[in-house]
Amino acid sequence: MKAMCGADDQASWRVVDSLGLDTGQLEMQCPVLIVHGNKDVKVENDDMLRLVDRIESPAKKFLMFEDGHHCIHNHQAQLHALVADWFAETLCR
């Protein structure tokens, strides 16, 4: 959390909790790519699926790696290729 929010874990979670990611629709005007590992021990699959369902975007894509760990470090080459392809197809038109 410190790398993402720039604060210790307790302060970082206060920031995350303040975002209100657990209520209402999240309307985005930009394309959204969400990648999740089914074997992630930090983010539960149900939580991720609820988040994906709540996002409204003109171009939303959700990829789940069935045996992917947190950050999908066990499929880095495949992940990087998929993300690069998504950027090329979605953002470079």
Tab-separated table of N, CA, C and O in Angstrom:
chain	number	residue	atom	x	y	z
A	1	MET	N	0.815	-1.195	0.000
A	1	MET	CA	0.000	0.000	0.000
A	1	MET	C	0.856	1.255	0.000
A	1	MET	O	0.465	2.248	-0.573
A	2	LYS	N	2.018	1.199	0.638
A	2	LYS	CA	2.844	2.395	0.706
A	2	LYS	C	3.259	2.852	-0.694
A	2	LYS	O	3.240	4.041	-0.993
A	3	ALA	N	3.600	1.911	-1.551
A	3	ALA	CA	4.010	2.270	-2.909
A	3	ALA	C	2.863	2.910	-3.678
A	3	ALA	O	3.065	3.825	-4.464
A	4	MET	N	1.639	2.453	-3.443
A	4	MET	CA	0.488	2.967	-4.179
A	4	MET	C	0.009	4.303	-3.629
A	4	MET	O	-0.306	5.214	-4.383
A	5	CYS	N	-0.050	4.439	-2.313
A	5	CYS	CA	-0.643	5.631	-1.692
A	5	CYS	C	0.377	6.557	-1.045
A	5	CYS	O	0.012	7.650	-0.617
A	6	GLY	N	1.613	6.113	-0.890
A	6	GLY	CA	2.637	6.963	-0.301
A	6	GLY	C	2.522	7.131	1.198
A	6	GLY	O	3.007	8.118	1.750
A	7	ALA	N	1.886	6.192	1.870
A	7	ALA	CA	1.715	6.280	3.319
A	7	ALA	C	1.737	4.872	3.897
A	7	ALA	O	1.695	3.890	3.158
A	8	ASP	N	1.794	4.778	5.229
A	8	ASP	CA	1.784	3.454	5.850
A	8	ASP	C	0.441	2.769	5.589
A	8	ASP	O	-0.513	3.381	5.112
A	9	ASP	N	0.365	1.486	5.910
A	9	ASP	CA	-0.833	0.712	5.579
A	9	ASP	C	-2.110	1.293	6.183
A	9	ASP	O	-3.128	1.391	5.507
A	10	GLN	N	-2.074	1.685	7.443
A	10	GLN	CA	-3.284	2.199	8.091
A	10	GLN	C	-3.764	3.481	7.401
A	10	GLN	O	-4.937	3.623	7.082
A	11	ALA	N	-2.851	4.406	7.148
A	11	ALA	CA	-3.218	5.653	6.471
A	11	ALA	C	-3.651	5.378	5.029
A	11	ALA	O	-4.585	6.003	4.525
A	12	SER	N	-3.004	4.435	4.382
A	12	SER	CA	-3.353	4.101	2.997
A	12	SER	C	-4.759	3.551	2.898
A	12	SER	O	-5.510	3.913	1.996
A	13	TRP	N	-5.141	2.670	3.808
A	13	TRP	CA	-6.487	2.115	3.774
A	13	TRP	C	-7.534	3.189	4.047
A	13	TRP	O	-8.636	3.127	3.501
A	14	ARG	N	-7.209	4.199	4.855
A	14	ARG	CA	-8.152	5.305	5.050
A	14	ARG	C	-8.383	6.027	3.723
A	14	ARG	O	-9.501	6.415	3.404
A	15	VAL	N	-7.318	6.203	2.935
A	15	VAL	CA	-7.448	6.834	1.619
A	15	VAL	C	-8.327	5.973	0.716
A	15	VAL	O	-9.265	6.452	0.081
A	16	VAL	N	-8.039	4.683	0.660
A	16	VAL	CA	-8.810	3.777	-0.193
A	16	VAL	C	-10.270	3.761	0.239
A	16	VAL	O	-11.182	3.855	-0.587
A	17	ASP	N	-10.521	3.653	1.545
A	17	ASP	CA	-11.897	3.634	2.043
A	17	ASP	C	-12.645	4.921	1.704
A	17	ASP	O	-13.851	4.900	1.458
A	18	SER	N	-11.950	6.033	1.658
A	18	SER	CA	-12.598	7.315	1.371
A	18	SER	C	-13.043	7.431	-0.082
A	18	SER	O	-13.843	8.299	-0.419
A	19	LEU	N	-12.545	6.577	-0.945
A	19	LEU	CA	-12.896	6.638	-2.364
A	19	LEU	C	-14.310	6.130	-2.634
A	19	LEU	O	-14.856	6.372	-3.704
A	20	GLY	N	-14.897	5.421	-1.694
A	20	GLY	CA	-16.263	4.932	-1.873
A	20	GLY	C	-16.384	3.894	-2.969
A	20	GLY	O	-17.365	3.866	-3.696
A	21	LEU	N	-15.407	3.026	-3.086
A	21	LEU	CA	-15.438	2.025	-4.144
A	21	LEU	C	-16.440	0.912	-3.891
A	21	LEU	O	-16.658	0.072	-4.741
A	22	ASP	N	-17.071	0.913	-2.726
A	22	ASP	CA	-17.989	-0.166	-2.418
A	22	ASP	C	-19.459	0.228	-2.568
A	22	ASP	O	-20.343	-0.541	-2.251
A	23	THR	N	-19.730	1.426	-3.070
A	23	THR	CA	-21.126	1.849	-3.229
A	23	THR	C	-21.324	2.554	-4.564
A	23	THR	O	-20.443	3.253	-5.046
A	24	GLY	N	-22.506	2.356	-5.144
A	24	GLY	CA	-22.885	3.091	-6.345
A	24	GLY	C	-22.132	2.703	-7.596
A	24	GLY	O	-21.200	1.920	-7.574
A	25	GLN	N	-22.580	3.283	-8.699
A	25	GLN	CA	-21.922	3.062	-9.985
A	25	GLN	C	-20.692	3.962	-10.097
A	25	GLN	O	-20.676	5.063	-9.574
A	26	LEU	N	-19.699	3.470	-10.792
A	26	LEU	CA	-18.490	4.237	-11.058
A	26	LEU	C	-18.484	4.575	-12.541
A	26	LEU	O	-18.218	3.714	-13.374
A	27	GLU	N	-18.832	5.800	-12.860
A	27	GLU	CA	-18.905	6.209	-14.261
A	27	GLU	C	-17.550	6.732	-14.705
A	27	GLU	O	-16.995	7.641	-14.110
A	28	MET	N	-17.039	6.136	-15.752
A	28	MET	CA	-15.746	6.510	-16.317
A	28	MET	C	-15.965	6.943	-17.756
A	28	MET	O	-16.729	6.309	-18.478
A	29	GLN	N	-15.314	7.999	-18.167
A	29	GLN	CA	-15.425	8.476	-19.538
A	29	GLN	C	-14.337	7.889	-20.428
A	29	GLN	O	-14.326	8.111	-21.629
A	30	CYS	N	-13.423	7.154	-19.831
A	30	CYS	CA	-12.296	6.604	-20.577
A	30	CYS	C	-12.386	5.079	-20.602
A	30	CYS	O	-13.097	4.475	-19.807
A	31	PRO	N	-11.656	4.449	-21.509
A	31	PRO	CA	-11.594	2.983	-21.512
A	31	PRO	C	-10.968	2.478	-20.209
A	31	PRO	O	-10.108	3.137	-19.624
A	32	VAL	N	-11.415	1.311	-19.775
A	32	VAL	CA	-10.938	0.725	-18.522
A	32	VAL	C	-10.530	-0.720	-18.779
A	32	VAL	O	-11.295	-1.492	-19.350
A	33	LEU	N	-9.341	-1.074	-18.333
A	33	LEU	CA	-8.857	-2.454	-18.383
A	33	LEU	C	-8.615	-2.898	-16.950
A	33	LEU	O	-7.876	-2.234	-16.210
A	34	ILE	N	-9.237	-3.994	-16.566
A	34	ILE	CA	-9.035	-4.561	-15.242
A	34	ILE	C	-8.537	-5.986	-15.424
A	34	ILE	O	-9.138	-6.773	-16.156
A	35	VAL	N	-7.444	-6.296	-14.757
A	35	VAL	CA	-6.846	-7.627	-14.836
A	35	VAL	C	-6.775	-8.179	-13.417
A	35	VAL	O	-6.361	-7.478	-12.491
A	36	HIS	N	-7.189	-9.424	-13.261
A	36	HIS	CA	-7.236	-10.027	-11.924
A	36	HIS	C	-6.782	-11.475	-11.993
A	36	HIS	O	-7.034	-12.160	-12.988
A	37	GLY	N	-6.125	-11.914	-10.956
A	37	GLY	CA	-5.726	-13.312	-10.829
A	37	GLY	C	-6.697	-14.060	-9.934
A	37	GLY	O	-6.986	-13.615	-8.820
A	38	ASN	N	-7.209	-15.176	-10.408
A	38	ASN	CA	-8.182	-15.969	-9.668
A	38	ASN	C	-7.607	-16.531	-8.362
A	38	ASN	O	-8.348	-16.858	-7.452
A	39	LYS	N	-6.300	-16.618	-8.258
A	39	LYS	CA	-5.645	-17.133	-7.044
A	39	LYS	C	-5.066	-15.995	-6.198
A	39	LYS	O	-4.213	-16.221	-5.350
A	40	ASP	N	-5.533	-14.782	-6.408
A	40	ASP	CA	-5.071	-13.613	-5.656
A	40	ASP	C	-5.482	-13.773	-4.189
A	40	ASP	O	-6.657	-13.961	-3.896
A	41	VAL	N	-4.519	-13.692	-3.279
A	41	VAL	CA	-4.819	-13.833	-1.852
A	41	VAL	C	-5.089	-12.479	-1.195
A	41	VAL	O	-5.478	-12.427	-0.042
A	42	LYS	N	-4.897	-11.385	-1.924
A	42	LYS	CA	-5.110	-10.050	-1.367
A	42	LYS	C	-6.447	-9.441	-1.782
A	42	LYS	O	-7.020	-8.653	-1.050
A	43	VAL	N	-6.919	-9.767	-2.977
A	43	VAL	CA	-8.193	-9.243	-3.477
A	43	VAL	C	-9.082	-10.434	-3.822
A	43	VAL	O	-8.762	-11.210	-4.723
A	44	GLU	N	-10.173	-10.570	-3.101
A	44	GLU	CA	-11.072	-11.700	-3.328
A	44	GLU	C	-11.784	-11.563	-4.671
A	44	GLU	O	-12.112	-10.461	-5.110
A	45	ASN	N	-12.029	-12.705	-5.294
A	45	ASN	CA	-12.672	-12.711	-6.610
A	45	ASN	C	-14.025	-12.011	-6.571
A	45	ASN	O	-14.359	-11.236	-7.474
A	46	ASP	N	-14.837	-12.274	-5.551
A	46	ASP	CA	-16.154	-11.647	-5.459
A	46	ASP	C	-16.048	-10.129	-5.373
A	46	ASP	O	-16.852	-9.412	-5.968
A	47	ASP	N	-15.053	-9.622	-4.634
A	47	ASP	CA	-14.855	-8.178	-4.537
A	47	ASP	C	-14.499	-7.590	-5.894
A	47	ASP	O	-15.008	-6.539	-6.290
A	48	MET	N	-13.629	-8.273	-6.614
A	48	MET	CA	-13.223	-7.781	-7.932
A	48	MET	C	-14.397	-7.802	-8.898
A	48	MET	O	-14.623	-6.859	-9.651
A	49	LEU	N	-15.184	-8.874	-8.879
A	49	LEU	CA	-16.330	-8.966	-9.782
A	49	LEU	C	-17.373	-7.901	-9.474
A	49	LEU	O	-17.975	-7.332	-10.392
A	50	ARG	N	-17.580	-7.600	-8.195
A	50	ARG	CA	-18.510	-6.518	-7.839
A	50	ARG	C	-18.006	-5.181	-8.367
A	50	ARG	O	-18.770	-4.367	-8.870
A	51	LEU	N	-16.715	-4.940	-8.244
A	51	LEU	CA	-16.139	-3.701	-8.757
A	51	LEU	C	-16.314	-3.609	-10.272
A	51	LEU	O	-16.742	-2.582	-10.793
A	52	VAL	N	-16.009	-4.681	-10.965
A	52	VAL	CA	-16.148	-4.700	-12.428
A	52	VAL	C	-17.593	-4.420	-12.826
A	52	VAL	O	-17.854	-3.639	-13.743
A	53	ASP	N	-18.539	-5.030	-12.131
A	53	ASP	CA	-19.959	-4.819	-12.446
A	53	ASP	C	-20.379	-3.365	-12.242
A	53	ASP	O	-21.267	-2.875	-12.939
A	54	ARG	N	-19.771	-2.680	-11.306
A	54	ARG	CA	-20.174	-1.314	-10.990
A	54	ARG	C	-19.564	-0.273	-11.928
A	54	ARG	O	-20.017	0.858	-11.967
A	55	ILE	N	-18.549	-0.636	-12.667
A	55	ILE	CA	-17.893	0.327	-13.554
A	55	ILE	C	-18.687	0.468	-14.844
A	55	ILE	O	-18.980	-0.516	-15.520
A	56	GLU	N	-19.039	1.711	-15.153
A	56	GLU	CA	-19.670	2.024	-16.434
A	56	GLU	C	-18.648	2.792	-17.253
A	56	GLU	O	-18.164	3.836	-16.833
A	57	SER	N	-18.326	2.242	-18.395
A	57	SER	CA	-17.320	2.848	-19.262
A	57	SER	C	-17.687	2.550	-20.704
A	57	SER	O	-18.261	1.500	-20.995
A	58	PRO	N	-17.355	3.467	-21.623
A	58	PRO	CA	-17.634	3.194	-23.033
A	58	PRO	C	-16.846	1.995	-23.556
A	58	PRO	O	-17.237	1.387	-24.543
A	59	ALA	N	-15.754	1.656	-22.891
A	59	ALA	CA	-14.937	0.513	-23.307
A	59	ALA	C	-14.326	-0.111	-22.059
A	59	ALA	O	-13.290	0.321	-21.579
A	60	LYS	N	-14.994	-1.130	-21.548
A	60	LYS	CA	-14.528	-1.822	-20.343
A	60	LYS	C	-14.145	-3.241	-20.727
A	60	LYS	O	-14.892	-3.932	-21.424
A	61	LYS	N	-12.968	-3.656	-20.258
A	61	LYS	CA	-12.527	-5.026	-20.509
A	61	LYS	C	-12.003	-5.599	-19.201
A	61	LYS	O	-11.254	-4.945	-18.483
A	62	PHE	N	-12.410	-6.821	-18.901
A	62	PHE	CA	-11.984	-7.516	-17.692
A	62	PHE	C	-11.337	-8.828	-18.095
A	62	PHE	O	-11.917	-9.618	-18.838
A	63	LEU	N	-10.117	-9.033	-17.639
A	63	LEU	CA	-9.391	-10.273	-17.914
A	63	LEU	C	-9.090	-10.959	-16.588
A	63	LEU	O	-8.578	-10.317	-15.660
A	64	MET	N	-9.406	-12.241	-16.495
A	64	MET	CA	-9.071	-12.992	-15.290
A	64	MET	C	-8.139	-14.136	-15.664
A	64	MET	O	-8.451	-14.921	-16.550
A	65	PHE	N	-7.016	-14.189	-14.983
A	65	PHE	CA	-6.093	-15.299	-15.137
A	65	PHE	C	-6.505	-16.362	-14.122
A	65	PHE	O	-6.450	-16.124	-12.914
A	66	GLU	N	-6.915	-17.524	-14.595
A	66	GLU	CA	-7.471	-18.555	-13.722
A	66	GLU	C	-6.523	-18.997	-12.616
A	66	GLU	O	-6.963	-19.312	-11.526
A	67	ASP	N	-5.229	-19.029	-12.876
A	67	ASP	CA	-4.290	-19.406	-11.817
A	67	ASP	C	-3.355	-18.246	-11.471
A	67	ASP	O	-2.284	-18.444	-10.927
A	68	GLY	N	-3.804	-17.020	-11.771
A	68	GLY	CA	-2.979	-15.845	-11.527
A	68	GLY	C	-2.929	-15.459	-10.057
A	68	GLY	O	-3.936	-15.487	-9.364
A	69	HIS	N	-1.724	-15.121	-9.605
A	69	HIS	CA	-1.526	-14.642	-8.242
A	69	HIS	C	-1.732	-13.130	-8.211
A	69	HIS	O	-2.004	-12.513	-9.233
A	70	HIS	N	-1.560	-12.526	-7.045
A	70	HIS	CA	-1.642	-11.066	-6.930
A	70	HIS	C	-0.581	-10.451	-7.841
A	70	HIS	O	0.548	-10.909	-7.877
A	71	CYS	N	-0.939	-9.456	-8.585
A	71	CYS	CA	-0.084	-8.805	-9.600
A	71	CYS	C	0.224	-9.726	-10.775
A	71	CYS	O	0.975	-9.375	-11.669
A	72	ILE	N	-0.334	-10.905	-10.766
A	72	ILE	CA	-0.192	-11.892	-11.840
A	72	ILE	C	1.281	-12.093	-12.215
A	72	ILE	O	1.634	-12.237	-13.369
A	73	HIS	N	2.112	-12.102	-11.192
A	73	HIS	CA	3.557	-12.262	-11.410
A	73	HIS	C	3.902	-13.616	-12.005
A	73	HIS	O	4.973	-13.768	-12.586
A	74	ASN	N	3.002	-14.576	-11.906
A	74	ASN	CA	3.289	-15.893	-12.475
A	74	ASN	C	2.926	-15.987	-13.963
A	74	ASN	O	3.056	-17.041	-14.556
A	75	HIS	N	2.500	-14.868	-14.557
A	75	HIS	CA	2.189	-14.820	-15.994
A	75	HIS	C	2.627	-13.470	-16.579
A	75	HIS	O	1.913	-12.893	-17.400
A	76	GLN	N	3.769	-12.970	-16.160
A	76	GLN	CA	4.174	-11.621	-16.538
A	76	GLN	C	4.276	-11.414	-18.048
A	76	GLN	O	3.784	-10.414	-18.558
A	77	ALA	N	4.892	-12.329	-18.765
A	77	ALA	CA	5.052	-12.148	-20.216
A	77	ALA	C	3.687	-12.081	-20.908
A	77	ALA	O	3.451	-11.200	-21.740
A	78	GLN	N	2.803	-13.002	-20.562
A	78	GLN	CA	1.462	-13.012	-21.160
A	78	GLN	C	0.688	-11.756	-20.765
A	78	GLN	O	0.029	-11.133	-21.593
A	79	LEU	N	0.779	-11.361	-19.494
A	79	LEU	CA	0.094	-10.163	-19.017
A	79	LEU	C	0.573	-8.930	-19.770
A	79	LEU	O	-0.224	-8.135	-20.258
A	80	HIS	N	1.885	-8.766	-19.886
A	80	HIS	CA	2.432	-7.589	-20.567
A	80	HIS	C	1.994	-7.547	-22.025
A	80	HIS	O	1.679	-6.473	-22.543
A	81	ALA	N	1.962	-8.691	-22.676
A	81	ALA	CA	1.520	-8.735	-24.076
A	81	ALA	C	0.044	-8.346	-24.193
A	81	ALA	O	-0.334	-7.565	-25.081
A	82	LEU	N	-0.797	-8.866	-23.291
A	82	LEU	CA	-2.227	-8.530	-23.328
A	82	LEU	C	-2.467	-7.048	-23.062
A	82	LEU	O	-3.290	-6.417	-23.732
A	83	VAL	N	-1.754	-6.495	-22.102
A	83	VAL	CA	-1.913	-5.069	-21.789
A	83	VAL	C	-1.434	-4.218	-22.960
A	83	VAL	O	-2.093	-3.253	-23.353
A	84	ALA	N	-0.297	-4.571	-23.539
A	84	ALA	CA	0.211	-3.819	-24.693
A	84	ALA	C	-0.774	-3.884	-25.862
A	84	ALA	O	-1.036	-2.863	-26.513
A	85	ASP	N	-1.328	-5.061	-26.106
A	85	ASP	CA	-2.325	-5.197	-27.180
A	85	ASP	C	-3.556	-4.348	-26.893
A	85	ASP	O	-4.098	-3.702	-27.788
A	86	TRP	N	-4.010	-4.343	-25.629
A	86	TRP	CA	-5.184	-3.539	-25.262
A	86	TRP	C	-4.913	-2.058	-25.491
A	86	TRP	O	-5.744	-1.347	-26.044
A	87	PHE	N	-3.733	-1.594	-25.082
A	87	PHE	CA	-3.379	-0.194	-25.326
A	87	PHE	C	-3.395	0.099	-26.817
A	87	PHE	O	-3.964	1.121	-27.248
A	88	ALA	N	-2.782	-0.751	-27.606
A	88	ALA	CA	-2.718	-0.521	-29.051
A	88	ALA	C	-4.115	-0.524	-29.679
A	88	ALA	O	-4.432	0.347	-30.478
A	89	GLU	N	-4.940	-1.480	-29.302
A	89	GLU	CA	-6.278	-1.593	-29.889
A	89	GLU	C	-7.241	-0.518	-29.392
A	89	GLU	O	-8.094	-0.047	-30.140
A	90	THR	N	-7.113	-0.143	-28.131
A	90	THR	CA	-8.106	0.731	-27.512
A	90	THR	C	-7.722	2.194	-27.522
A	90	THR	O	-8.557	3.065	-27.784
A	91	LEU	N	-6.480	2.480	-27.247
A	91	LEU	CA	-6.071	3.855	-27.070
A	91	LEU	C	-5.364	4.470	-28.278
A	91	LEU	O	-5.249	5.691	-28.357
A	92	CYS	N	-4.915	3.643	-29.171
A	92	CYS	CA	-4.142	4.160	-30.308
A	92	CYS	C	-4.934	4.177	-31.601
A	92	CYS	O	-4.382	4.118	-32.686
A	93	ARG	N	-6.244	4.289	-31.488
A	93	ARG	CA	-7.073	4.328	-32.703
A	93	ARG	C	-7.227	5.762	-33.160
A	93	ARG	O	-7.324	6.684	-32.476
